[in-house]
Coordinates of C-alpha atoms and ligand atoms in Angstrom, one line a residue:
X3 CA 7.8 -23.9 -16.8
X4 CA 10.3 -21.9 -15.0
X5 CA 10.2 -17.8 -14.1
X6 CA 12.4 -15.0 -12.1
X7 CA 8.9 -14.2 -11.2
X8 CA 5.5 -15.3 -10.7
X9 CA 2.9 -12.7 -9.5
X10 CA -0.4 -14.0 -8.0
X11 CA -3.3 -11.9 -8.9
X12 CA -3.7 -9.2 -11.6
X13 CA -5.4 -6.2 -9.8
X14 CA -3.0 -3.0 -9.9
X15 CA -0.6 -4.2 -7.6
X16 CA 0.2 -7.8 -9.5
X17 CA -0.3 -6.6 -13.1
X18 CA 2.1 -3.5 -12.4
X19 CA 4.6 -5.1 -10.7
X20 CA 4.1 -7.9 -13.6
X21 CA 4.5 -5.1 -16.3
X22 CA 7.9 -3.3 -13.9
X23 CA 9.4 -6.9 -13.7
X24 CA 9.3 -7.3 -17.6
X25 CA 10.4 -4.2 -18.2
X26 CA 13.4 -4.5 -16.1
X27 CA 14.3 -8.0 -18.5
X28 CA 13.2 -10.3 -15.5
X29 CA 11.2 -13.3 -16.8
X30 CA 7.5 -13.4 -15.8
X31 CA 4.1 -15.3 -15.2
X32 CA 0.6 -14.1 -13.7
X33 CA -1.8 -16.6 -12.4
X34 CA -5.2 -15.0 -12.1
X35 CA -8.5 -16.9 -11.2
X36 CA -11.1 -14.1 -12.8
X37 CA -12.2 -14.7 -16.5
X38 CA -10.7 -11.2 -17.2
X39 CA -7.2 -9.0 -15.7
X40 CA -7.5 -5.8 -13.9
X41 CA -8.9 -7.4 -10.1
X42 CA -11.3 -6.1 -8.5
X43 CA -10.1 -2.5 -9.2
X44 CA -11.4 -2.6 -13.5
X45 CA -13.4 -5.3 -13.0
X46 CA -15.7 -4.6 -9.6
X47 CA -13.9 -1.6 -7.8
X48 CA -12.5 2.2 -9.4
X49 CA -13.6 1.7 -13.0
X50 CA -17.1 0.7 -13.0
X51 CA -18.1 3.1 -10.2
X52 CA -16.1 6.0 -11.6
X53 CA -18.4 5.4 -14.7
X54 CA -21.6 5.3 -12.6
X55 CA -20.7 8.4 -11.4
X56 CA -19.5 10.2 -14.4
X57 CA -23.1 9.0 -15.8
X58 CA -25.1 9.1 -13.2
X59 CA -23.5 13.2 -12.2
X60 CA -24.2 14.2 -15.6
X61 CA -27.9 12.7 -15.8
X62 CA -28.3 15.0 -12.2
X63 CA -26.9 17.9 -13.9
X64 CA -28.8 17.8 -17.4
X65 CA -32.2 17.6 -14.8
X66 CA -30.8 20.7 -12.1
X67 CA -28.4 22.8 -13.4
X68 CA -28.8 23.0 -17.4
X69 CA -32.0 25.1 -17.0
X70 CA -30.0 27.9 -15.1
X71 CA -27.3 28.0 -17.6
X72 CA -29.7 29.0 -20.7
X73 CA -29.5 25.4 -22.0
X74 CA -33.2 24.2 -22.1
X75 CA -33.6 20.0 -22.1
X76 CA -36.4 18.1 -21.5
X77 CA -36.4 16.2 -18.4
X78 CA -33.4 13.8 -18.8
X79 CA -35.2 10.1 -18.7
X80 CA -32.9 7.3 -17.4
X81 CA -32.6 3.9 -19.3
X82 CA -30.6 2.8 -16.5
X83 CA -29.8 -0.6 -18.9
X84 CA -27.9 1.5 -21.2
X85 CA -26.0 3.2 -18.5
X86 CA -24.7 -0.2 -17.1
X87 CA -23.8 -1.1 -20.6
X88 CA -22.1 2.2 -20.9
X89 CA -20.2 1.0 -17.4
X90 CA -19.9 -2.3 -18.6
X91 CA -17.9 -0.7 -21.7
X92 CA -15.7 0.9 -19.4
X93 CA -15.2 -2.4 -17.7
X94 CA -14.3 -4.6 -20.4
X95 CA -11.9 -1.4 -22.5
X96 CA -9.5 -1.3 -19.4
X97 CA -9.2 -5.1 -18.7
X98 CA -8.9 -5.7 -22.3
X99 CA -6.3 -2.8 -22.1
X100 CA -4.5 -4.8 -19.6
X101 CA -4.4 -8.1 -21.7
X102 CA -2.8 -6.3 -24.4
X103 CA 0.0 -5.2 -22.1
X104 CA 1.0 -8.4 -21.0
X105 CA 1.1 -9.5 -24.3
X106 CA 3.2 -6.6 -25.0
X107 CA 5.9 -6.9 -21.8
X108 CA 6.0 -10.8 -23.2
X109 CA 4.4 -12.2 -19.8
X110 CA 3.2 -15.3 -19.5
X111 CA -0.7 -15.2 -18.9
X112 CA -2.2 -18.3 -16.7
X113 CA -5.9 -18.8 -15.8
X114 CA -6.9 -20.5 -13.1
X115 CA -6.5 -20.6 -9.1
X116 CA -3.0 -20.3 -7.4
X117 CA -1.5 -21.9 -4.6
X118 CA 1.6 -22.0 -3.7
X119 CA 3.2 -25.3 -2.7
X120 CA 6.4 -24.4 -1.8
X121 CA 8.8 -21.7 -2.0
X122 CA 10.1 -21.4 -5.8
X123 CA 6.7 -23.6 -6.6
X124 CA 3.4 -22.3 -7.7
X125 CA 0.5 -25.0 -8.4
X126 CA -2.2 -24.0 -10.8
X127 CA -5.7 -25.3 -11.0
X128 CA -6.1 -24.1 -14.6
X129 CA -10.1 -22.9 -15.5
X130 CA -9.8 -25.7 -18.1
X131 CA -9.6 -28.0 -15.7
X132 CA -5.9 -28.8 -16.4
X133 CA -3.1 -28.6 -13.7
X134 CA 0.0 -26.7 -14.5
X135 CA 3.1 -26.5 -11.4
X136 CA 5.3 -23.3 -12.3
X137 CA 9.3 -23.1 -11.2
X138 CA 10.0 -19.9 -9.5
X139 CA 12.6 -17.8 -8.3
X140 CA 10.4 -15.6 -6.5
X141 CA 6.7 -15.5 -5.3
X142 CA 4.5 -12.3 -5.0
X143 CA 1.0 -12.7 -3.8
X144 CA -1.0 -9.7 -5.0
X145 CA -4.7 -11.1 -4.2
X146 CA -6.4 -8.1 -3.0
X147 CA -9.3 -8.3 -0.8
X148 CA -13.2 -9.0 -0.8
X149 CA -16.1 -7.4 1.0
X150 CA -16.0 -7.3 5.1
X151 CA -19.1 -8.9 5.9
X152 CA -22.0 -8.1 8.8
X153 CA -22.5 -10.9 10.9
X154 CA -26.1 -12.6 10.3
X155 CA -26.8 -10.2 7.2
X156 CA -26.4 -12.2 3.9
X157 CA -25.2 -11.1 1.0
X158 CA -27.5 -11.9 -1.5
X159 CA -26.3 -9.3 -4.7
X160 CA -29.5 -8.6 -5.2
X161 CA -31.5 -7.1 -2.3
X162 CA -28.9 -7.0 0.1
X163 CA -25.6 -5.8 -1.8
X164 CA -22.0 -5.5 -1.6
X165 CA -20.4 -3.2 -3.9
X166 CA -20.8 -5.6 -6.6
X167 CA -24.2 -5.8 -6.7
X168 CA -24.6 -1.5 -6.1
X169 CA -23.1 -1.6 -9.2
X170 CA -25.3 -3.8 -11.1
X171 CA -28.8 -2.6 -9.6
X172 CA -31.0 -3.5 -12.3
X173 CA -33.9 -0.7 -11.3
X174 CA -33.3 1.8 -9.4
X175 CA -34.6 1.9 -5.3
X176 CA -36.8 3.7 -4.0
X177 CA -35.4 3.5 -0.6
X178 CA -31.9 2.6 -0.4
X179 CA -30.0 2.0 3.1
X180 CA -25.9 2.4 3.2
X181 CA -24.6 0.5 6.0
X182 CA -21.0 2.1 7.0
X183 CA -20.1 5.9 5.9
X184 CA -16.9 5.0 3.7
X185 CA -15.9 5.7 0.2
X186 CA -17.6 3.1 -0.7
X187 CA -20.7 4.3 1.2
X188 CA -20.6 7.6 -0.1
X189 CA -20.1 7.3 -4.0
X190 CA -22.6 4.5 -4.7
X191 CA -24.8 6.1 -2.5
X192 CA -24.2 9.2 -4.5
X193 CA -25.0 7.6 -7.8
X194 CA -28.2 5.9 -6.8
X195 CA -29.3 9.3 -5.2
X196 CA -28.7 11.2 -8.1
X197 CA -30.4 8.3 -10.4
X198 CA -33.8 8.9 -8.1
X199 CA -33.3 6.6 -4.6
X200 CA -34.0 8.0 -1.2
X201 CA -30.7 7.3 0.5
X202 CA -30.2 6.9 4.1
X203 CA -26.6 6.0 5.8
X204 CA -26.5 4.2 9.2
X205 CA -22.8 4.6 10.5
X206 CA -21.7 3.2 13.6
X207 CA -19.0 6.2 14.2
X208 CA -20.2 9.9 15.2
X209 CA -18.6 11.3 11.9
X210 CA -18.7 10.1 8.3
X211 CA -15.1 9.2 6.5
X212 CA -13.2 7.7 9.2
X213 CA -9.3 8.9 8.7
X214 CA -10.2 11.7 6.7
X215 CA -9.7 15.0 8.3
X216 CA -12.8 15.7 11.0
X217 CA -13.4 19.5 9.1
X218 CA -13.5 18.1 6.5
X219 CA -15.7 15.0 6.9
X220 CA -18.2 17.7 9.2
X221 CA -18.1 20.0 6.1
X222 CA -18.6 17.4 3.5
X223 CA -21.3 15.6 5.5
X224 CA -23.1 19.0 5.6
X225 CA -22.7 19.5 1.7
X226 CA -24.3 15.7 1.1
X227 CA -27.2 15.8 3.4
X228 CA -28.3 19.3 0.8
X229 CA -27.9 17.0 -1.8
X230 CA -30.9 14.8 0.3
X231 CA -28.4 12.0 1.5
X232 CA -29.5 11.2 5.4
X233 CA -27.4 10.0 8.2
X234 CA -28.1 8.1 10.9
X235 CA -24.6 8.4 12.8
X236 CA -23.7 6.6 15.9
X237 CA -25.8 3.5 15.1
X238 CA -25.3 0.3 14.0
X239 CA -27.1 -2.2 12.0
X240 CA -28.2 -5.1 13.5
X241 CA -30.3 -7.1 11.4
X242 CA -32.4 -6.9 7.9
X243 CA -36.0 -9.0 7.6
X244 CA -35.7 -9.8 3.7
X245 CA -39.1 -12.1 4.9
X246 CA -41.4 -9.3 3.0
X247 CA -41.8 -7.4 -0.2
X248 CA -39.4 -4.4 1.8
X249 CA -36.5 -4.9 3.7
X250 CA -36.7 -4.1 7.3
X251 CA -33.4 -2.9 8.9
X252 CA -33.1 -2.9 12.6
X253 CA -31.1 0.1 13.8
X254 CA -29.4 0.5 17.3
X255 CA -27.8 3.1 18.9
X256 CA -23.9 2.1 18.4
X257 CA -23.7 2.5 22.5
X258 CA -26.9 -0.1 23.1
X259 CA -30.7 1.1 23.5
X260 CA -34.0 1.0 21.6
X261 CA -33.7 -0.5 18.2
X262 CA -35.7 1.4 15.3
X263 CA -37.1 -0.5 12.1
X264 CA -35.7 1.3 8.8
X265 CA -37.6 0.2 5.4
X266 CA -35.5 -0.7 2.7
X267 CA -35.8 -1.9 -1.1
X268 CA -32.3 -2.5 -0.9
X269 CA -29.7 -2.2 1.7
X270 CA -26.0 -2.0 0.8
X271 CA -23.1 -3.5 3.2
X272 CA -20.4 -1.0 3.3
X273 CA -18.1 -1.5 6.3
X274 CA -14.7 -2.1 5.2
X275 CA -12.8 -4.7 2.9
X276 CA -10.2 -7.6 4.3
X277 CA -7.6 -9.2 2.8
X278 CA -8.1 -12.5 0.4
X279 CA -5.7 -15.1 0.8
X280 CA -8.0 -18.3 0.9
X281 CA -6.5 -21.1 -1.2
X282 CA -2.8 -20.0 -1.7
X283 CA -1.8 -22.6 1.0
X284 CA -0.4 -19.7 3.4
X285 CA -1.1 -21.6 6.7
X286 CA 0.8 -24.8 5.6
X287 CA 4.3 -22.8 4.6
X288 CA 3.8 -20.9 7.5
X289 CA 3.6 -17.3 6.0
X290 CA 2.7 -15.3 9.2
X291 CA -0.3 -12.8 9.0
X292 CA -1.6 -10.1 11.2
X293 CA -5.0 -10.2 13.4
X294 CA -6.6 -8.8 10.7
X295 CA -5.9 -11.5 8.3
X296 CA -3.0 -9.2 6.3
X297 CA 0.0 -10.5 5.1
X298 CA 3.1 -9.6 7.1
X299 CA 5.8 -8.0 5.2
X300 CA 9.1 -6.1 5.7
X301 CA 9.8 -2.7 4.5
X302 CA 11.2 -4.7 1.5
X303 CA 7.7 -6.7 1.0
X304 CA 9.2 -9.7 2.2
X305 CA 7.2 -12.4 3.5
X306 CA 8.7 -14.6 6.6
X307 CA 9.4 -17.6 4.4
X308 CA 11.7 -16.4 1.9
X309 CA 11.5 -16.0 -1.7
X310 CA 7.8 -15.1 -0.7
X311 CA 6.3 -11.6 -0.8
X312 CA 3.3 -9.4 -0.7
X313 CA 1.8 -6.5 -1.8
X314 CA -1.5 -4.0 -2.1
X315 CA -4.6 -5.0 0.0
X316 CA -3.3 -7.9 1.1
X317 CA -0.7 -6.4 3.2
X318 CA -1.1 -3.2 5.8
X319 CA -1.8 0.1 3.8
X320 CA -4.7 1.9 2.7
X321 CA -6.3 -0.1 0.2
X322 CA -5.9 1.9 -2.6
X323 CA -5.1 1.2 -6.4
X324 CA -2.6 3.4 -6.7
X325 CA -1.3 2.3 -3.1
X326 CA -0.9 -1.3 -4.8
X327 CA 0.7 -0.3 -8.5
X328 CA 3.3 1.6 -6.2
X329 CA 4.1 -1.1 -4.3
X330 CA 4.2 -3.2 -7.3
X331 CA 6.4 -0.8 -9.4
X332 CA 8.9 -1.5 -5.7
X333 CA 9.1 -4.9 -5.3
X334 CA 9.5 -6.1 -9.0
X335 CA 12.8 -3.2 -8.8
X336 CA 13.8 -4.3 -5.6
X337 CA 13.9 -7.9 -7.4
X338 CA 15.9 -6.7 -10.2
X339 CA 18.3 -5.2 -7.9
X340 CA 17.5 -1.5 -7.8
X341 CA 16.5 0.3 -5.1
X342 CA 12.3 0.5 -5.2
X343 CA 10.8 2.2 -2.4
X344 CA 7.5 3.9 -1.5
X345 CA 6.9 6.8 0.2
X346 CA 3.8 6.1 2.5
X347 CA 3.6 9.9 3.8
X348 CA 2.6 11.0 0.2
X349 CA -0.6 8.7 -1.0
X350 CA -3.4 11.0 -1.9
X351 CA -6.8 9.6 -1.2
X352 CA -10.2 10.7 -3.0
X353 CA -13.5 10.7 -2.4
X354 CA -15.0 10.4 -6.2
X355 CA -18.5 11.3 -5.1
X356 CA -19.6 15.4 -6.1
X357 CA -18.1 17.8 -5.2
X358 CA -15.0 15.6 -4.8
X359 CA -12.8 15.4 -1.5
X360 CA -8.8 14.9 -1.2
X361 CA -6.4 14.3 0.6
X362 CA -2.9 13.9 1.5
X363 CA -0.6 14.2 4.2
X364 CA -1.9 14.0 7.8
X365 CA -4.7 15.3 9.1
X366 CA -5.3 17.9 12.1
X367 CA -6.1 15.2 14.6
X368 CA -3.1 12.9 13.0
X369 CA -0.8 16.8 14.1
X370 CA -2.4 17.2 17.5
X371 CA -1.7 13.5 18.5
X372 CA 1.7 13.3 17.6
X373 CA 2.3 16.6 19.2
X374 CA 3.5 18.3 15.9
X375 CA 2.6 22.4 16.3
X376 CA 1.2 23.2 13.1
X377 CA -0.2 26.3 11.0
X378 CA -3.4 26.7 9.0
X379 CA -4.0 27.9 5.6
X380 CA -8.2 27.7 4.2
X381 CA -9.6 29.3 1.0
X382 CA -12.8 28.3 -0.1
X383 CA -14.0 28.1 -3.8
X384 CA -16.8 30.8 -2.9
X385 CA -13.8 33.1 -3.6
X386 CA -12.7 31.5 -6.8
X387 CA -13.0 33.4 -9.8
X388 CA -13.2 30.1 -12.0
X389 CA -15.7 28.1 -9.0
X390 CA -17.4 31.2 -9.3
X391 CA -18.0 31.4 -13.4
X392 CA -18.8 27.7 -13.0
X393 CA -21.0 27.9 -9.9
X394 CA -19.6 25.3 -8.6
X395 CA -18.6 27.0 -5.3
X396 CA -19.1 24.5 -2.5
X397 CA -16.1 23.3 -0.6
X398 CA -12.5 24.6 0.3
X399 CA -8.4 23.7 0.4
X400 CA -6.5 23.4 3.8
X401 CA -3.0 23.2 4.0
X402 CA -1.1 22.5 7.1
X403 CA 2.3 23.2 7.3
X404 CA 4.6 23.0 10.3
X405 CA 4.5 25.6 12.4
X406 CA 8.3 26.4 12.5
X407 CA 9.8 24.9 9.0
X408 CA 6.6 25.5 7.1
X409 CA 7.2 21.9 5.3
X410 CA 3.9 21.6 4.0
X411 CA 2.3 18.2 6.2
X412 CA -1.0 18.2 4.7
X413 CA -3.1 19.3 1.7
X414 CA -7.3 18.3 2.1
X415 CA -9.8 19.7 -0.5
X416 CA -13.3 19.3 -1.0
X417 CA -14.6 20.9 -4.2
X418 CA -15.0 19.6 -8.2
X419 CA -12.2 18.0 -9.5
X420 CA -10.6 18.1 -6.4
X421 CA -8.9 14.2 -7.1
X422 CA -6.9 16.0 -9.7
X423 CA -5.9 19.6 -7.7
X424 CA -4.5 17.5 -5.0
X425 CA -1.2 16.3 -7.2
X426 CA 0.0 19.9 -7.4
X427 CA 0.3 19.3 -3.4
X428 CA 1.5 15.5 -3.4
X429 CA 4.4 16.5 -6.3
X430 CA 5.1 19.3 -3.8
X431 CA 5.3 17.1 -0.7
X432 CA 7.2 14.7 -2.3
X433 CA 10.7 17.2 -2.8
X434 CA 10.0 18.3 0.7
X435 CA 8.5 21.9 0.1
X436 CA 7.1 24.3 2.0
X437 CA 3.6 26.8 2.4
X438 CA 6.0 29.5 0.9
X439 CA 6.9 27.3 -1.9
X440 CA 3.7 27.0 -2.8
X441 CA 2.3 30.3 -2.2
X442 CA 4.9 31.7 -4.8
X443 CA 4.4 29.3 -7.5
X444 CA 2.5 31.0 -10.5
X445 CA -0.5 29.7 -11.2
X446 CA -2.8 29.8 -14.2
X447 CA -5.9 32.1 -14.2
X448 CA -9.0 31.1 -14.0
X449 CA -8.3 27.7 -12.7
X450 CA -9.6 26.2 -9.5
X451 CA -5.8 25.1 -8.5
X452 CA -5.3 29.3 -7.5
X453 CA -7.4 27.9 -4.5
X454 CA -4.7 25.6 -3.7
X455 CA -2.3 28.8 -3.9
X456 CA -4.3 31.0 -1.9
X457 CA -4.6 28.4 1.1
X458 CA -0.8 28.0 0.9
X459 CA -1.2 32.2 1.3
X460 CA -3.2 31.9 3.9
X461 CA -0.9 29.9 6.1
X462 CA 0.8 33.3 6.6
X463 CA -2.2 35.4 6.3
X464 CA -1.7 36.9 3.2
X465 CA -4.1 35.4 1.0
X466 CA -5.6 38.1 -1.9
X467 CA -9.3 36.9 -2.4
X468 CA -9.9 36.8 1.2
Ligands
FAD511 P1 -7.1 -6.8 -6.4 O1 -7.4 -5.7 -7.3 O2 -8.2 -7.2 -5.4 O3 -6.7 -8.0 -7.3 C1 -6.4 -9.2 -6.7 C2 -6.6 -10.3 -7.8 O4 -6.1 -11.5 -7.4 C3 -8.1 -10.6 -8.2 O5 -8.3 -10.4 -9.6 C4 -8.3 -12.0 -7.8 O6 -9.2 -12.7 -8.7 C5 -6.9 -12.6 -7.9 N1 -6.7 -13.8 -7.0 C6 -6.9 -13.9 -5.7 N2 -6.5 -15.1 -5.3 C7 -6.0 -15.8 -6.3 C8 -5.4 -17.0 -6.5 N3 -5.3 -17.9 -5.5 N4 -5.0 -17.4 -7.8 C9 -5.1 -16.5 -8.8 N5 -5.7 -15.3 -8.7 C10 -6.1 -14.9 -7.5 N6 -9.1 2.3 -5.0 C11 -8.7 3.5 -5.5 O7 -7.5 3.8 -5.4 N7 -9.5 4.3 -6.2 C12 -10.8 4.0 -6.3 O8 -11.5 4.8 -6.9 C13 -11.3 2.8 -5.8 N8 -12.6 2.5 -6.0 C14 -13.1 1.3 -5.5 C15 -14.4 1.0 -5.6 C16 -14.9 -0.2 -5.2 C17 -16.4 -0.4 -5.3 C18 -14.1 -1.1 -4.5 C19 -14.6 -2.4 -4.0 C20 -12.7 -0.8 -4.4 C21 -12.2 0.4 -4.9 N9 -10.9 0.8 -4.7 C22 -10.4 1.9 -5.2 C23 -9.9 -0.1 -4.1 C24 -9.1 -0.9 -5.1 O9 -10.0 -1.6 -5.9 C25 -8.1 -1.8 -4.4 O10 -7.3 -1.1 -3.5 C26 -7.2 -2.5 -5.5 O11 -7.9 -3.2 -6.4 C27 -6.2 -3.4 -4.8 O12 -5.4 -4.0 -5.7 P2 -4.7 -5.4 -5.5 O13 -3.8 -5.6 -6.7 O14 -4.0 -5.4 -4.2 O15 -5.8 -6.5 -5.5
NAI512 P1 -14.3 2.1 4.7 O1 -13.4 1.6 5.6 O2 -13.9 3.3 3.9 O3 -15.6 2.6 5.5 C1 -16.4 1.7 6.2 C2 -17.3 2.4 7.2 O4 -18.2 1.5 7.8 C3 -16.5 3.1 8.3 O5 -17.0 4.4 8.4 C4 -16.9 2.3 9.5 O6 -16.9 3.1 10.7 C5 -18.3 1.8 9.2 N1 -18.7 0.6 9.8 C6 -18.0 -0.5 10.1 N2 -18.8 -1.4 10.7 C7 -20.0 -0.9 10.8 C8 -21.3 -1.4 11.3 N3 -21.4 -2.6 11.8 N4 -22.3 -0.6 11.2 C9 -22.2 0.7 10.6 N5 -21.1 1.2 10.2 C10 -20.0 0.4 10.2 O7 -14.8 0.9 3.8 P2 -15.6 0.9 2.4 O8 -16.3 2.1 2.2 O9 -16.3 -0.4 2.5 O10 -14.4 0.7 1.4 C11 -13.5 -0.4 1.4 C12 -12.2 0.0 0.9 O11 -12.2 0.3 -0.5 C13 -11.6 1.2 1.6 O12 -10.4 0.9 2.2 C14 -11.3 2.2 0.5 O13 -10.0 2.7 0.6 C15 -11.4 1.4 -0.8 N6 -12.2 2.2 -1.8 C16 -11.6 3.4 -2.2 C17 -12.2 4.2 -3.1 C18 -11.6 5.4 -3.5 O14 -10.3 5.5 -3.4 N7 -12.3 6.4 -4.0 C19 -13.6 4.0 -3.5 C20 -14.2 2.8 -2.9 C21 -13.4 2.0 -2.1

């Protein structure tokens, strides 16, 4: 068979640029090696932990905050079977969603394991066992990443966990360890908190959400260890004894010194994610990658052996879903001959764990080191008329803006349903605008977005609620 393009991978970057390609009349294949479309994103990643903690907040409010609301419950009882189904559901809607779409957009679907065997030739080890060899006029590799693992800890899915496994607990731990203070970290420690598990997080940093701004990880950090989570920060992991019934995880001081003995029923492995590209045949065409295993790319997403690109996790980036359909949504326009770009200054990032935490733009520490002088603008919820009515108060919204244009250079928020407030401020930093921009733009009452209005006040000291 022959194609303009064949996309490697169907996680948001290769099914999106896929779906772009089509659109823009370019004729298109995706090879993916998982039973179902959607990577690891709908099938392992964003979906089925969003739905763990949809499920697992509301079980946590029906038990704590119902009561003091006048709405009287018995004690909520968790059939934690049901609630996988229920994230199972989720799972299987949205990848089916995605199969109908490239039915839809007319693209060729192929199952089975890529590799590329030369540029403009894509072998494919079909599930079936059959071979197919597809003619190409261009290549992108799309094949995400996989778990980052600790060095003499095995992953076992079951008592030691990756992500996967955290989300496919089949009874919930008394005693759960996080290794590594990430997203990842965070919200699955968040749901197996709120489902009943004691939850301590070793970290080998001296602050929680690495690359977030340090207020705000200090702040949130605060706001999760009320919720019960502990942290054990500054300290790294350095082996777990699975010999026993409980799990005993050796803890060092990140800087060397005494070890302590943690108990666990089940630790989860946290620390980062790297780049997949086993099996596409990479070293043998000679596609260059970075120390870190990534894909090296051009600002075009070119690869160095032409006809050959990359994009999402597998390249340099934050690895983010959205991070990848964007990127996808460039490179299939920049193959039909328009002009796709992404702007990496403007890619919000969310904590999905409660309250929530976003960001985008740079941070205060990202400001101080490049020597950009900056001005502050806070309001917290507790001065929220709507955070109020809900008593949902924790957490504020900083903007920085720059102290002599007042372009707005950063927007963080921690409160509830701060992962959809913080669009008002990427739309905004997007056309360039500034504090004052902001702080005149009507906004509805009572909504929690007047917070983000109030901040943008507050730049020039002239918030009203404060
Ligand atoms: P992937 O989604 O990893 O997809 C790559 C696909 O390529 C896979 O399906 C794989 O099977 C396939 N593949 C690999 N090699 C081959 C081959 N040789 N032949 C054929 N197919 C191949 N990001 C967010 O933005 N928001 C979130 O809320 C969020 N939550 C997450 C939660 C968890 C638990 C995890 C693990 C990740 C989460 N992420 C989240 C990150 C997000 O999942 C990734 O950034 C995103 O999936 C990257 O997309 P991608 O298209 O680059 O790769
Ligand atoms: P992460 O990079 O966010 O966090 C890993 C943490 O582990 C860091 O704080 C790091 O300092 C720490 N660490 C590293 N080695 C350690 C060690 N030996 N001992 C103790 N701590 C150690 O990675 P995470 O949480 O695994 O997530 C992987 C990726 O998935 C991230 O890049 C993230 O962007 C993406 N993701 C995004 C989500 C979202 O957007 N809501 C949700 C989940 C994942």
């Amino acid at each position: 068979m022959s194609y303009d393009l064949v996309v490697i991978g169907t996680g948001p970057g290769g099914y999106v640029c896929a779906i772009r390609a089509a659109q823009l009349g370019l004729k298109v294949a995706v090879v993916e090696k998982r039973a179902t479309f959607g990577g690891t994103c709908l099938n392992i990643g964003c979906i089925p932990s969003k739905a763990l903690l949809h499920a697992s907040h509301l079980f946590e409010e029906a038990g704590h905050s119902f009561a003091k609301m006048g709405i009287g419950v018995s004690t909520p009882k968790l059939d934690i079977k049901a609630m996988l189904g229920f994230k199972d559901q989720a799972v299987e809607g949205n990848t089916k969603g995605v199969a109908f779409l490239m039915k839809k957009n007319k693209i060729d679907t192929y199952h089975g394991t890529a590799t590329i065997a030369a540029p403009g030739k894509v072998d494919v080890a079909m599930d079936d066992g059959s071979a197919q060899s597809l003619e190409t006029k261009a290549i992108v590799i799309a094949t995400g990443s996989d778990v980052a693992r600790l060095p003499g800890i095995e992953i076992d899915e079951t008592r030691i966990v990756s992500s996967t496994g955290a989300l496919t607990l089949e009874k919930v731990p008394g005693k759960l360890v996080v290794v590594g203070a990430g997203v990842i970290g965070l919200e699955l420690g968040s749901v197996w908190r709120r489902l009943g598990a004691q939850v301590t997080v070793v970290e080998f940093l001296d602050r929680i959400l690495p690359g977030m701004d340090l207020d705000v990880a200090k702040s949130y950090q605060r706001i999760l260890q009320k919720q019960g989570f502990e942290f054990t920060l500054s300290s790294k992991v350095t082996g777990v004894d699975s010999s026993g019934k409980t799990l005993k995880v050796s803890v060092e001081p990140a800087a060397g010194g005494e070890a302590k003995v943690l108990e666990a029923d089940v630790v989860l492995v946290a620390i980062g994610r790297v780049p997949f590209t086993e099996g596409l045949g990479l070293e043998a065409l000679g596609v260059e990658k970075d120390k870190r295993g990534r894909i090296v790319t051009d600002h075009y997403y070119r690869t160095n052996v032409p006809g050959i690109f990359a994009i999402g996790d597998v390249i340099t980036g934050p690895m983010l879903a959205h991070k990848a359909e964007d990127e996808g949504v460039a490179i299939a326009e920049l193959l039909a001959g328009q002009a796709g770009h992404v702007n990496y200054d403007v890619i919000p990032a969310v904590v999905y764990a409660s309250p929530e935490v976003a960001s985008v733009g740079k941070t205060e520490e990202e400001l101080k080191a490049e020597g950009i002088a900056y001005k502050v603008g806070k309001f917290p919820f507790l001065a929220n008329g709507r955070a109020k009515a809900n008593d949902e108060t924790e957490g504020f919204v900083k903007v920085l803006a720059d102290e002599t244009t007042d372009k707005v250079l950063g927007v963080h928020i921690i409160g509830m349903e701060a992962g959809e407030m913080i669009h008002e401020a990427a739309v905004l930093m997007e056309f360039g605008g500034s504090s004052e921009d902001l702080a005149r733009t009507c906004h509805a009452h009572p909504t929690r977005s007047e917070a983000v209005k109030e901040a943008a006040m507050a730049v020039e000291k002239r918030s009203i609620h404060m």
